[in-house]
Amino acid sequence: MNTFHKVQYNNIYNVEWKKLVNWLTPVTLRKKKLLALLYALVSPINDLHTRFITYKKNIDYRLKINYQVCFLQAALNDRFDYTGRRIQIVRSRQFDPQPLFLLPENKPMVLNARPGTGKILYTKSETGQFTADFIIKIPASLQYDLSELTAFVNSYIVQCRTFKVQTY
């Protein structure tokens, strides 16, 4: 493998503007007043460069987060509970739905005929058709905005996944 491909460009965006001004100014013209003027002229570029580096770091951080539970949980804790890191993501329990039939359909129906032999009826939210794919557990003492949390999670998960926020 070529050594060119192994080179990492971690410092490609680092620019020291004062050094650059000093290097590009001829030695004979390097006076305090001229250098102060050049530093003043370069300061807006330095500000834009600092904003760019901050934006780049934010984008790099967002690109490292995906729909996997460990990354999403870390991102939620970074955003909403940085010190305690108490937010957890757990799988929701799903049960198979039990069909109920009407009498004119002539199908057998057993509803807890004898203890241990009948079927258990689950609520609509507990059956496999209507449950969330995962549950975000947040401590009750934590202050958060539900719409902000929902938008934050929706920006990272696959769109067909559903979730529920639960306090503990």
XYZ file of C-alpha atoms in Angstrom:
168
model
C 0.000 0.000 0.000
C 1.200 3.445 -0.814
C 2.235 5.570 2.169
C 0.264 8.487 0.746
C -3.016 6.786 1.724
C -1.865 6.281 5.315
C -1.368 9.989 5.976
C -4.043 11.477 8.198
C -5.091 15.066 7.729
C -5.968 16.026 11.307
C -4.240 19.408 11.148
C -5.260 20.396 7.644
C -7.549 23.207 8.869
C -5.224 24.641 11.518
C -4.007 28.092 10.544
C -2.165 30.452 12.851
C -3.061 33.806 11.387
C -0.509 35.911 13.271
C 2.313 33.646 12.107
C 0.988 33.771 8.568
C 0.912 37.588 8.629
C 4.483 37.635 9.967
C 5.714 35.188 7.350
C 4.109 37.020 4.422
C 5.253 40.481 5.496
C 8.704 41.367 4.184
C 11.322 41.707 6.922
C 12.060 45.308 6.038
C 8.381 46.309 6.499
C 7.772 44.567 9.836
C 7.012 47.534 12.043
C 4.667 47.509 15.047
C 2.071 49.775 13.471
C 1.977 47.902 10.155
C 1.746 44.523 11.883
C -1.064 45.860 14.113
C -2.915 47.045 10.996
C -2.426 43.675 9.273
C -3.600 41.813 12.396
C -6.707 44.011 12.434
C -7.329 43.243 8.758
C -6.948 39.504 9.349
C -9.094 39.346 12.510
C -12.463 38.928 10.630
C -10.937 36.038 8.696
C -9.719 34.570 11.972
C -13.236 34.878 13.402
C -14.779 33.151 10.374
C -12.119 30.455 10.558
C -12.905 29.853 14.249
C -16.616 29.575 13.435
C -15.816 27.137 10.638
C -13.720 24.933 12.955
C -16.540 24.914 15.534
C -19.076 24.030 12.848
C -16.801 21.277 11.532
C -16.441 19.768 15.014
C -20.226 19.800 15.481
C -20.795 18.119 12.125
C -18.106 15.512 12.847
C -19.787 14.767 16.184
C -23.222 14.434 14.552
C -21.845 12.132 11.861
C -20.478 9.768 14.520
C -23.982 9.275 15.948
C -26.276 6.792 14.262
C -29.345 4.763 15.140
C -27.446 2.192 17.241
C -28.509 2.139 20.867
C -25.081 2.837 22.380
C -24.464 5.906 20.200
C -27.989 7.260 20.598
C -27.910 6.810 24.371
C -24.543 8.577 24.572
C -25.883 11.447 22.437
C -28.984 11.791 24.618
C -26.858 11.868 27.751
C -24.514 14.418 26.174
C -27.431 16.646 25.271
C -29.833 16.343 28.209
C -27.960 14.821 31.187
C -24.262 15.542 30.762
C -23.194 15.174 34.406
C -25.393 12.327 35.652
C -25.677 10.306 32.404
C -28.826 8.595 33.696
C -30.821 8.389 30.451
C -31.249 4.796 29.299
C -32.650 3.174 26.180
C -34.333 -0.207 26.655
C -36.231 -2.518 24.368
C -39.958 -2.508 24.796
C -41.860 -5.681 25.613
C -44.064 -6.885 22.813
C -46.808 -9.492 23.003
C -48.596 -11.217 20.165
C -52.074 -9.832 19.640
C -54.957 -12.137 20.608
C -57.748 -11.992 18.031
C -61.307 -11.701 19.267
C -64.158 -12.957 17.125
C -67.794 -12.035 16.993
C -70.462 -14.701 17.633
C -71.769 -14.701 14.015
C -68.292 -15.670 12.781
C -68.606 -19.100 14.504
C -65.014 -19.225 15.691
C -63.970 -20.542 19.110
C -63.257 -17.968 21.770
C -61.640 -18.718 25.115
C -61.261 -15.891 27.602
C -59.789 -17.052 30.907
C -62.137 -20.030 31.160
C -60.103 -21.616 33.952
C -57.106 -20.156 35.680
C -53.995 -20.993 33.682
C -55.799 -22.251 30.577
C -57.267 -19.103 29.081
C -55.627 -16.443 27.015
C -54.396 -13.210 28.528
C -55.718 -10.115 26.855
C -53.212 -7.323 26.505
C -54.035 -3.703 25.927
C -53.668 -2.101 22.533
C -50.372 -0.472 23.493
C -48.887 -3.777 24.716
C -49.479 -5.844 21.603
C -46.844 -6.224 18.929
C -48.758 -4.145 16.427
C -48.904 -0.964 18.455
C -45.893 -0.852 20.755
C -42.865 1.325 20.384
C -39.638 -0.264 19.215
C -37.716 1.114 22.178
C -38.292 3.104 25.346
C -36.223 6.077 26.462
C -36.121 6.106 30.260
C -35.467 9.513 31.778
C -35.188 10.293 35.503
C -38.106 12.234 36.933
C -35.767 14.834 38.413
C -34.349 15.757 34.994
C -35.810 18.857 33.345
C -36.256 18.481 29.567
C -38.493 19.632 26.756
C -40.375 16.693 25.244
C -40.658 18.236 21.776
C -36.920 18.975 21.703
C -36.119 15.424 22.820
C -38.467 13.967 20.206
C -36.957 16.066 17.426
C -33.441 15.155 18.575
C -34.164 11.412 18.549
C -36.074 11.572 15.262
C -33.072 13.185 13.588
C -30.967 10.095 14.304
C -33.262 7.061 14.162
C -34.603 5.279 11.117
C -37.958 6.791 10.211
C -39.919 3.526 10.519
C -38.898 3.105 14.187
C -41.084 4.342 16.995
C -40.186 5.171 20.563
C -41.782 6.133 23.823
C -40.431 8.434 26.542
C -40.892 7.160 30.074
C -39.847 8.692 33.382
C -38.598 6.607 36.293
